[in-house]
Tab-separated table of C-alpha atoms and ligand atoms in Angstrom:
chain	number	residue	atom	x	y	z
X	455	UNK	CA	20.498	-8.451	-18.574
X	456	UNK	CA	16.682	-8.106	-19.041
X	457	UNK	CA	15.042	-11.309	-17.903
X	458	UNK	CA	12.119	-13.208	-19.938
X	459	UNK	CA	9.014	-14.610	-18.335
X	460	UNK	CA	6.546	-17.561	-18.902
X	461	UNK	CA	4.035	-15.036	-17.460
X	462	UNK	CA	2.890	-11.674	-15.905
X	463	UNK	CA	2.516	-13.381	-12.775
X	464	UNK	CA	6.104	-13.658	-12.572
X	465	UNK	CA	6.654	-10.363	-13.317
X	466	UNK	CA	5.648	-9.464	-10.357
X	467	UNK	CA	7.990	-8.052	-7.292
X	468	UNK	CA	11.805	-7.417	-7.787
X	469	UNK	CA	11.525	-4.208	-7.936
X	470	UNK	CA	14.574	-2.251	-7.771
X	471	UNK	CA	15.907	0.472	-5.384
X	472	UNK	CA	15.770	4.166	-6.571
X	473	UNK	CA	18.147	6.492	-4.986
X	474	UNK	CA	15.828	9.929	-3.890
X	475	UNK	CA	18.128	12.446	-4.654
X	476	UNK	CA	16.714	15.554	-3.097
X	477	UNK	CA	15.854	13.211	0.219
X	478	UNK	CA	19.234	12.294	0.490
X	479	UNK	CA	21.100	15.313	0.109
X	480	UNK	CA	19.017	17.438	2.280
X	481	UNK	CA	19.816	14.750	5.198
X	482	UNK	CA	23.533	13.605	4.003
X	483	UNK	CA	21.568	10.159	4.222
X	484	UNK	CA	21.178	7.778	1.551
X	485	UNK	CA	17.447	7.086	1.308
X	486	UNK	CA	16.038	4.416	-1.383
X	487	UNK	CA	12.705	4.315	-2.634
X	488	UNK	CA	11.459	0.775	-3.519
X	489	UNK	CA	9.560	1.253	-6.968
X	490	UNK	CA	6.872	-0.629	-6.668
X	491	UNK	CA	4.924	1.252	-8.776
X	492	UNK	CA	6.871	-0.994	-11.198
X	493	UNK	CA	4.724	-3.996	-10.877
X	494	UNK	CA	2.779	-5.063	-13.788
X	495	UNK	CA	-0.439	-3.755	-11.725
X	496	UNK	CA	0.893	-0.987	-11.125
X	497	UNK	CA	1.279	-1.486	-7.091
X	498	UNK	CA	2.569	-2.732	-4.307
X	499	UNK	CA	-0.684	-4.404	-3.796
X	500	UNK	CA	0.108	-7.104	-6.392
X	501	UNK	CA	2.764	-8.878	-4.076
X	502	UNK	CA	-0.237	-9.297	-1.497
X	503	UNK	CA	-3.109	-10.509	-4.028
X	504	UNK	CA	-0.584	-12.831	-5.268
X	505	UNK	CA	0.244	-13.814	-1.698
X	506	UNK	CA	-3.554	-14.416	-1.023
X	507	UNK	CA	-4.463	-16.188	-4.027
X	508	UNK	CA	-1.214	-18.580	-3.736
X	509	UNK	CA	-2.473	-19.325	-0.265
X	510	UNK	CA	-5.887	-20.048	-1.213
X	511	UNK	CA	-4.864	-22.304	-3.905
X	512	UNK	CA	-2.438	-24.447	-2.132
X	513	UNK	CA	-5.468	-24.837	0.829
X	514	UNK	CA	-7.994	-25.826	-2.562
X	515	UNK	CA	-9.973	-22.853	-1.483
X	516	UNK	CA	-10.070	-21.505	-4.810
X	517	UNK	CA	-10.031	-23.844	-7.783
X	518	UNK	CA	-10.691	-23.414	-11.865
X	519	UNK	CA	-13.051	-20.794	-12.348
X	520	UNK	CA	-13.370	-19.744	-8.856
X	521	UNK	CA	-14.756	-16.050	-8.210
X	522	UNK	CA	-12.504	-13.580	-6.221
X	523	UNK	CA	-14.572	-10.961	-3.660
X	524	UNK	CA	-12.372	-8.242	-2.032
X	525	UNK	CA	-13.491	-4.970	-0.444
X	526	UNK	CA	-10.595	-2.436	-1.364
X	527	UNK	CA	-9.250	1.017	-2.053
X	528	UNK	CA	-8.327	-0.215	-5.774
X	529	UNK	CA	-5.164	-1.520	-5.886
X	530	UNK	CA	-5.327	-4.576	-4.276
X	531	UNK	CA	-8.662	-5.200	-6.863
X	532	UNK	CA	-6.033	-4.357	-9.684
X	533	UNK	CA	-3.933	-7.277	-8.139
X	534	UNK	CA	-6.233	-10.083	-7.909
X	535	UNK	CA	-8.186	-9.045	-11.451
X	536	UNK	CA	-4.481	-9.133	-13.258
X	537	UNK	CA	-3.899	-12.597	-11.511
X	538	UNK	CA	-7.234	-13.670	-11.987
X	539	UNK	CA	-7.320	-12.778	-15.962
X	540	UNK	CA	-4.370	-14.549	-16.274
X	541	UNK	CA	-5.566	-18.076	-13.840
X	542	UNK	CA	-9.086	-18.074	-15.182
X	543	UNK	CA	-10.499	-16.530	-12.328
X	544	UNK	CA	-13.386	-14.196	-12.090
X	545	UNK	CA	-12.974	-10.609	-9.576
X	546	UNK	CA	-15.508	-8.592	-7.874
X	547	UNK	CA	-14.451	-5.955	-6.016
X	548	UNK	CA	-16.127	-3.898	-3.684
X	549	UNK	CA	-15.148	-0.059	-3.297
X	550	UNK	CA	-16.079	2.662	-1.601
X	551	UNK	CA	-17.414	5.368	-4.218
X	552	UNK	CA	-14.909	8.268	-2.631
X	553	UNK	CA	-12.031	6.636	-4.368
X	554	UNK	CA	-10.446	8.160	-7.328
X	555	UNK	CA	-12.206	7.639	-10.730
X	556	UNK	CA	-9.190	6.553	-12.564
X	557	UNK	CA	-8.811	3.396	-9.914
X	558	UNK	CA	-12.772	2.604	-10.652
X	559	UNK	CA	-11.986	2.775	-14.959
X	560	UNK	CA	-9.119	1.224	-14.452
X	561	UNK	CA	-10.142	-2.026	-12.956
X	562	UNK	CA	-13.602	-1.555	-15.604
X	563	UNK	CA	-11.204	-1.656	-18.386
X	564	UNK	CA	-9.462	-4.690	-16.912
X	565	UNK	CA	-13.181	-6.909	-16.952
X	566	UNK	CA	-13.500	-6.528	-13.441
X	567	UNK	CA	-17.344	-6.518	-11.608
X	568	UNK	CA	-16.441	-3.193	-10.051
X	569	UNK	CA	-19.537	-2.640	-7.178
X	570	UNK	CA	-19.143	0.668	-5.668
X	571	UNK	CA	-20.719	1.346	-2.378
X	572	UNK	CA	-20.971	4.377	0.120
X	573	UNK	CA	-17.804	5.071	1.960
X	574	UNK	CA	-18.663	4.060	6.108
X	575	UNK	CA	-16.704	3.467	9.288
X	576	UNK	CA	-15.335	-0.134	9.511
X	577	UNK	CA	-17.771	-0.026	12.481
X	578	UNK	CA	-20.883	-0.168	9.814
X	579	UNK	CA	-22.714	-3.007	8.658
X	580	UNK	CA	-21.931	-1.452	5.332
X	581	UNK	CA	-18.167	-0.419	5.396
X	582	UNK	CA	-16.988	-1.943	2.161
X	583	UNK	CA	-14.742	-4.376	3.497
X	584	UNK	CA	-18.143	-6.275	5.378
X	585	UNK	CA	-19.963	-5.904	2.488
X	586	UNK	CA	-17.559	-7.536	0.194
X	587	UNK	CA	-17.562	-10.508	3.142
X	588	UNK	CA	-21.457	-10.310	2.520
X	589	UNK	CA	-21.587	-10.853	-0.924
X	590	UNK	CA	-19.077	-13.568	-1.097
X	591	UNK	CA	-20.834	-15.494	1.753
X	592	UNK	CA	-24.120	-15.005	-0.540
X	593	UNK	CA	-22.793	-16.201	-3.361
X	594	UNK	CA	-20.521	-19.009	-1.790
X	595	UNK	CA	-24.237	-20.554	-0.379
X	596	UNK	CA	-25.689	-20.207	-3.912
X	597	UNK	CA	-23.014	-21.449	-6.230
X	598	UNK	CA	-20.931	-24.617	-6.864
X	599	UNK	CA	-17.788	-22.482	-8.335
X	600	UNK	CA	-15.149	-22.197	-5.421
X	601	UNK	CA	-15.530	-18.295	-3.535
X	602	UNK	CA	-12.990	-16.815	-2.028
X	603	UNK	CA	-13.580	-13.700	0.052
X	604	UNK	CA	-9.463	-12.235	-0.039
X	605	UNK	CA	-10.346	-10.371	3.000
X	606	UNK	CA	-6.639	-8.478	2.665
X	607	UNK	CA	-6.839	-6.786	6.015
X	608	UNK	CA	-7.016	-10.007	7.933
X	609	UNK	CA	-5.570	-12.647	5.728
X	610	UNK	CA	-2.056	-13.043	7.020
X	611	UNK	CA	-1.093	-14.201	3.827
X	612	UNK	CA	-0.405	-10.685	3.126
X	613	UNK	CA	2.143	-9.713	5.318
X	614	UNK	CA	3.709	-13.323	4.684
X	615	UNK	CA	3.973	-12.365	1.065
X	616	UNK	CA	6.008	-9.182	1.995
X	617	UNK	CA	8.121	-11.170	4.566
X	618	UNK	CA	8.601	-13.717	2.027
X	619	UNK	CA	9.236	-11.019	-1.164
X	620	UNK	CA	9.355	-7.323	-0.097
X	621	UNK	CA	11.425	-7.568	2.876
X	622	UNK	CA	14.161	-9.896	1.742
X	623	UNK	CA	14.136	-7.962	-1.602
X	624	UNK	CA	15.428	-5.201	0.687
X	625	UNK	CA	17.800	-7.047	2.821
X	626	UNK	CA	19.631	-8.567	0.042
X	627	UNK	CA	19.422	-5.614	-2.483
X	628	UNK	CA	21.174	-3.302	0.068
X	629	UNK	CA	23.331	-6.198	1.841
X	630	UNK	CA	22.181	-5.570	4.571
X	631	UNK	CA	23.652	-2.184	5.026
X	632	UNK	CA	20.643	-0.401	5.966
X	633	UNK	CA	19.586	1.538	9.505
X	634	UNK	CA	15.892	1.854	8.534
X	635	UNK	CA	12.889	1.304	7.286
X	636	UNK	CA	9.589	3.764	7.196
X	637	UNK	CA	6.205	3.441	5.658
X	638	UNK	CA	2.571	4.116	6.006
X	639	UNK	CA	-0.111	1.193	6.512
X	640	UNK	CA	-2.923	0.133	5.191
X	641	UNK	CA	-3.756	-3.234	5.648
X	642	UNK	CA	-0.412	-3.490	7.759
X	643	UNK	CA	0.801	-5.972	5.244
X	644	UNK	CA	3.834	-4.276	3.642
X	645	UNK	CA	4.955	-2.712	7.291
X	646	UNK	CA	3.745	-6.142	9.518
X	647	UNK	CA	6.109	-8.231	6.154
X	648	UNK	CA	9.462	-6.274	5.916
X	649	UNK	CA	9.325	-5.505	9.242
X	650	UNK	CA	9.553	-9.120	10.600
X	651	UNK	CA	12.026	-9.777	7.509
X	652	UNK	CA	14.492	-6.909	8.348
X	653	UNK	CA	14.242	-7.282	12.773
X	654	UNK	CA	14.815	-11.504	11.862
X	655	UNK	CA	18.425	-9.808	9.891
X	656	UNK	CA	19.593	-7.432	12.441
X	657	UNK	CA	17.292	-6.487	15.472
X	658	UNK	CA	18.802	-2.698	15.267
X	659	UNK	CA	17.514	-1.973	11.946
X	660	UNK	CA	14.620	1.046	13.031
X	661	UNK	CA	11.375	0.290	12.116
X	662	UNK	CA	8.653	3.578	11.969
X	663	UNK	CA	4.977	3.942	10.453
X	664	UNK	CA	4.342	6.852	8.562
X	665	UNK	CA	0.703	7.826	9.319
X	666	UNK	CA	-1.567	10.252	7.730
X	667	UNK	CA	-3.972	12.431	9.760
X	668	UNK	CA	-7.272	10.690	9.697
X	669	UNK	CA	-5.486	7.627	10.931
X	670	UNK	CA	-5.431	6.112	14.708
X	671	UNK	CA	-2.504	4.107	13.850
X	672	UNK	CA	0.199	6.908	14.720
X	673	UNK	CA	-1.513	7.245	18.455
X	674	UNK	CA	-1.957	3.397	19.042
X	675	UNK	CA	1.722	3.396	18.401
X	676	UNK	CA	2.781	6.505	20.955
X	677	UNK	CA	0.155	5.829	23.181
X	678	UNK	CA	-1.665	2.497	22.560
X	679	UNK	CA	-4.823	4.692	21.981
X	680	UNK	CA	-7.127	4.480	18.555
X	681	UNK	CA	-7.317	8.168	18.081
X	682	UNK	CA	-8.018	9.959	15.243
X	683	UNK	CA	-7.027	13.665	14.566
X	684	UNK	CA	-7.697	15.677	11.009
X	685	UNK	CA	-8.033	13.883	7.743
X	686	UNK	CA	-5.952	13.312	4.187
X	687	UNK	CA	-6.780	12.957	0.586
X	688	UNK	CA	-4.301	10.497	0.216
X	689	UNK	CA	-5.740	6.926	-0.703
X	690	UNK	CA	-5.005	3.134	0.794
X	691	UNK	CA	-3.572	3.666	3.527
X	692	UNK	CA	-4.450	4.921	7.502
X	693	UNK	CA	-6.429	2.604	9.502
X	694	UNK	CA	-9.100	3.343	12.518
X	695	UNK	CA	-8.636	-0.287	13.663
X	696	UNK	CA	-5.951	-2.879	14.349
X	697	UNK	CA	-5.860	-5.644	11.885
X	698	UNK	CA	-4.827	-8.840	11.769
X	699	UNK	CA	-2.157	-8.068	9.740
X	700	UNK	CA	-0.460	-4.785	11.489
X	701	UNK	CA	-0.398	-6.728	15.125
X	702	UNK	CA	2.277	-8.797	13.568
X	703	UNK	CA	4.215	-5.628	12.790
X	704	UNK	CA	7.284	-4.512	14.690
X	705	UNK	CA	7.407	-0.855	14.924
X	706	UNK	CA	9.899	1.304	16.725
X	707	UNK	CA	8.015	4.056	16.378
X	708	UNK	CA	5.781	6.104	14.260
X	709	UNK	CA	5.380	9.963	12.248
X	710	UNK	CA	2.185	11.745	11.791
X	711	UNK	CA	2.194	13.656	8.261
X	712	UNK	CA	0.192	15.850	7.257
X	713	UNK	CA	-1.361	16.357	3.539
X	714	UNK	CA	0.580	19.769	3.067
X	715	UNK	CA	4.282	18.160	3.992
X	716	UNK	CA	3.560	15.164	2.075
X	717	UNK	CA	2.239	16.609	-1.312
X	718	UNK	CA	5.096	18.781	-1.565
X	719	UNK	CA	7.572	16.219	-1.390
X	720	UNK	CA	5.383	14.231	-4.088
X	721	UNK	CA	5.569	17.754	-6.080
X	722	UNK	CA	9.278	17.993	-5.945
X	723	UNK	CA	10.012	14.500	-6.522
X	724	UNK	CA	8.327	14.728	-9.715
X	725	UNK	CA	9.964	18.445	-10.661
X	726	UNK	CA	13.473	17.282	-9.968
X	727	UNK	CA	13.561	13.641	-10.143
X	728	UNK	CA	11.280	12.498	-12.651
X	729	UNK	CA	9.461	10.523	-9.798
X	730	UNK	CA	5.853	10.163	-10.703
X	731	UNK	CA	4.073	8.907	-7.689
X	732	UNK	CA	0.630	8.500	-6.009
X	733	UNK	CA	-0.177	10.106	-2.918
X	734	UNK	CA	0.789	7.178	-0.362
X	735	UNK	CA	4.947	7.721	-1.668
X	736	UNK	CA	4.016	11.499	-0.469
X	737	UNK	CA	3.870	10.028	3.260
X	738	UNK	CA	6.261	7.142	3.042
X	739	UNK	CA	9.049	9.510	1.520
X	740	UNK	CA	7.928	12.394	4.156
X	741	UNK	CA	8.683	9.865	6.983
X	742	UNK	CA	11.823	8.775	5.793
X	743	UNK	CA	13.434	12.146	5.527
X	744	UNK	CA	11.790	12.675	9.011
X	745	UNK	CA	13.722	9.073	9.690
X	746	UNK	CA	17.192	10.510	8.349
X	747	UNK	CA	17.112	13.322	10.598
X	748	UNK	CA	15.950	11.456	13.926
X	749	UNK	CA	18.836	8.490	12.979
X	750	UNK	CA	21.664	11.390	12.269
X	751	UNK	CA	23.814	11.620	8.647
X	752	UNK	CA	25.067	9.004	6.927
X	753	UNK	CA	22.063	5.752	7.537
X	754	UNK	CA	20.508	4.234	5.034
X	755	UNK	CA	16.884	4.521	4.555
X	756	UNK	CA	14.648	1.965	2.865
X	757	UNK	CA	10.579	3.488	2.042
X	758	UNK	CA	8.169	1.838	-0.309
X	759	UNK	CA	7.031	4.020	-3.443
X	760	UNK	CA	3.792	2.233	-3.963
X	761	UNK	CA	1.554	3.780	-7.301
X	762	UNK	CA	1.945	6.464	-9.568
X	763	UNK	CA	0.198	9.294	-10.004
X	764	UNK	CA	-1.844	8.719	-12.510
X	765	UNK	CA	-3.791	6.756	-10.474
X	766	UNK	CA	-4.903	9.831	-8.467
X	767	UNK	CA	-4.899	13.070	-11.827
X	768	UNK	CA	-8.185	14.050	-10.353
X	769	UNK	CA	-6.991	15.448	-6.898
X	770	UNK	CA	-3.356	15.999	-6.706
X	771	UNK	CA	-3.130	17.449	-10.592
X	772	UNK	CA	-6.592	19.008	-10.543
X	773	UNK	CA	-6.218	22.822	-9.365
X	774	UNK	CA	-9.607	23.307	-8.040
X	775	UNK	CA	-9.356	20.017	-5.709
X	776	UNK	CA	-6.431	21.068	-4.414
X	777	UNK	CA	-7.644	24.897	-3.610
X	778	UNK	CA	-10.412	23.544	-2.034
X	779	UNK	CA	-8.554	21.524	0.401
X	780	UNK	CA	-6.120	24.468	1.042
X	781	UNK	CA	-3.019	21.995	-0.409
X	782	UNK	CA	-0.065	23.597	-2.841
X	783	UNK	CA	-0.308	23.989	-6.149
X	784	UNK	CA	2.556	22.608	-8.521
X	785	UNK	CA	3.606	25.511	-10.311
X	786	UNK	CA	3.637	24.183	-13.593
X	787	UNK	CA	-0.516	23.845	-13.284
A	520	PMP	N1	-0.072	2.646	-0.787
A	520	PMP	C1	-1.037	2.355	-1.668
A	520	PMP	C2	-1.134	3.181	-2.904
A	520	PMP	C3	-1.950	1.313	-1.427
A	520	PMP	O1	-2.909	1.027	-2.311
A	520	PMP	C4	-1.831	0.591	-0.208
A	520	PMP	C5	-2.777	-0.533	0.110
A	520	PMP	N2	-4.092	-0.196	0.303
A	520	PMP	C6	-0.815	0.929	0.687
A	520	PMP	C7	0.048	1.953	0.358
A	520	PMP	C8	-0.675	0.248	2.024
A	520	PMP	O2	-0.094	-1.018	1.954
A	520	PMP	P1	-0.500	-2.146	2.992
A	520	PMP	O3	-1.922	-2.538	2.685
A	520	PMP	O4	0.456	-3.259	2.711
A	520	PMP	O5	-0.385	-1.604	4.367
């Protein structure tokens, strides 16, 4: 039975499980994809800026009218402007210009004060994320309204919300049947979350990062070394540093994925399954095939679909993008 809400708010999370078909088969494992492109924001990300501004609240950080700052690749800033629009609170969000234009309209059309900046190194006074700490400690000294700077990548209020949401979700929607769980980090919140969730349920449940190139996550875990090798298109997730967030995670071990491997999955999924999803599912659903095959047939494998793909038309539907970065082609373009 459909349920009824007072609000949006508490529309978000409960996702369901989606059987990937193709996956499956092709490793005689069953493999679930978590749609949480199914959220009223139309991410995963909404489970952490509700996580963040809960927090905040409960410490009186942020009270009526307060101003959300937050340096992010979009979907996080789609989060907190939902939950803001619907609390009273006001959003600006700080991104880095390289993101994809439907992200930047998107959180326009929502009322958001949408600041875009050059993309830079986290190791640059002007990396988004320190900028969007900049302006909120500027306009914290010069205003009476409560500020709150979300700071996602440190607040561990993110990878409490998954622990809290995502990762019992999972336990309880599969009954604890499953062998493993795989997916990419940005933040670290959705890994650092489900993976404390699932280890507290059964210790034996595998836990692996799916990395893109570009990322140093994938060699910190083989080899406790930040190093970065190639680069992706996909969006929100790879990390050149540790945050607060990922230390908590507990990883078994980790996948390096490459654009090429990932979009065709994303291709397929969409061809044969109806799956419409943004780039990050391409690496979360390339690692857990990758997952099914180290762990043998017949596991079950838990992954994280986390957009769609209409958040990201302009590269991964747009044929002279994708020629240019030597990535396939759907056929039907
Ligand atoms: N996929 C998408 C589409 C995202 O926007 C993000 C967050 N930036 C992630 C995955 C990564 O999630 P987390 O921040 O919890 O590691």
């Amino acid at each position: 039975m459909s349920k009824i809400y007072n609000n949006v708010i508490n529309a978000i999370g409960n996702t369901p499980l989606i059987k990937l078909q193709t996956a499956s088969e092709l490793t005689n494992c069953t493999i679930y994809g978590k749609a949480e492109f199914l959220n009223p924001g139309g991410s995963i990300k909404d489970r952490a800026a509700l996580a963040i501004i809960s927090e905040a609240e409960k410490k009186n950080m942020l009270k009526d009218k307060g101003i959300i700052i937050e340096g992010t690749a979009g979907n996080t800033g789609i989060g907190l402007t939902l939950i803001g629009k619907a609390k009273g609170y006001k959003t600006i969000i700080v991104m880095p210009e390289t993101q994809t234009p439907e992200k930047i309209d998107t959180l326009k059309s929502m009322g958001a004060d949408v600041r875009l900046v050059a993309a830079k190194p986290y190791k640059d006074p002007n990396n988004f994320v320190k900028l969007s700490r900049k302006i909120a400690e500027e306009m914290s000294a010069n205003t009476n309204q409560s500020v709150l700077w979300a700071n996602q990548f440190d607040n561990n209020a993110n990878y409490l919300g998954h622990y809290n949401t995502t990762g019992q979700e999972i336990w309880s929607q599969t009954k604890g049947d499953l062998d493993g769980f795989v997916c990419s980090s940005g933040t670290g919140g959705t890994i650092a979350g489900v993976s404390k969730a699932l280890k507290e349920k059964n210790n034996k449940i595998k836990i692996y990062l799916s990395d893109p190139k570009g990322s140093a996550l994938h060699n910190f875990i083989k080899n406790k070394e930040l190093i970065v090798e190639g680069s992706s298109i996909t969006e929100g997730i790879g990390s050149s540093r540790i945050t607060s967030n990922f230390k908590e995670a507990l990883i078994d071990d980790s996948f390096s994925i490459d654009d090429n491997e990932a979009m065709n999955i994303l291709y397929d999924l969409m061809s044969k399954e109806g799956l419409y999803l943004g780039t990050s599912s391409g690496i979360n659903v390339a690692g857990a095939i990758r997952l099914a095959k180290e762990l043998g047939e017949g596991k079950t494998i838990v992954t994280v679909l986390c957009d769609k793909s209409d958040r990201y038309h302009s590269k991964i539907f747009n044929k002279k993008f994708l020629l240019e970065k030597k990535l396939p082609i759907p056929p039907w373009l």
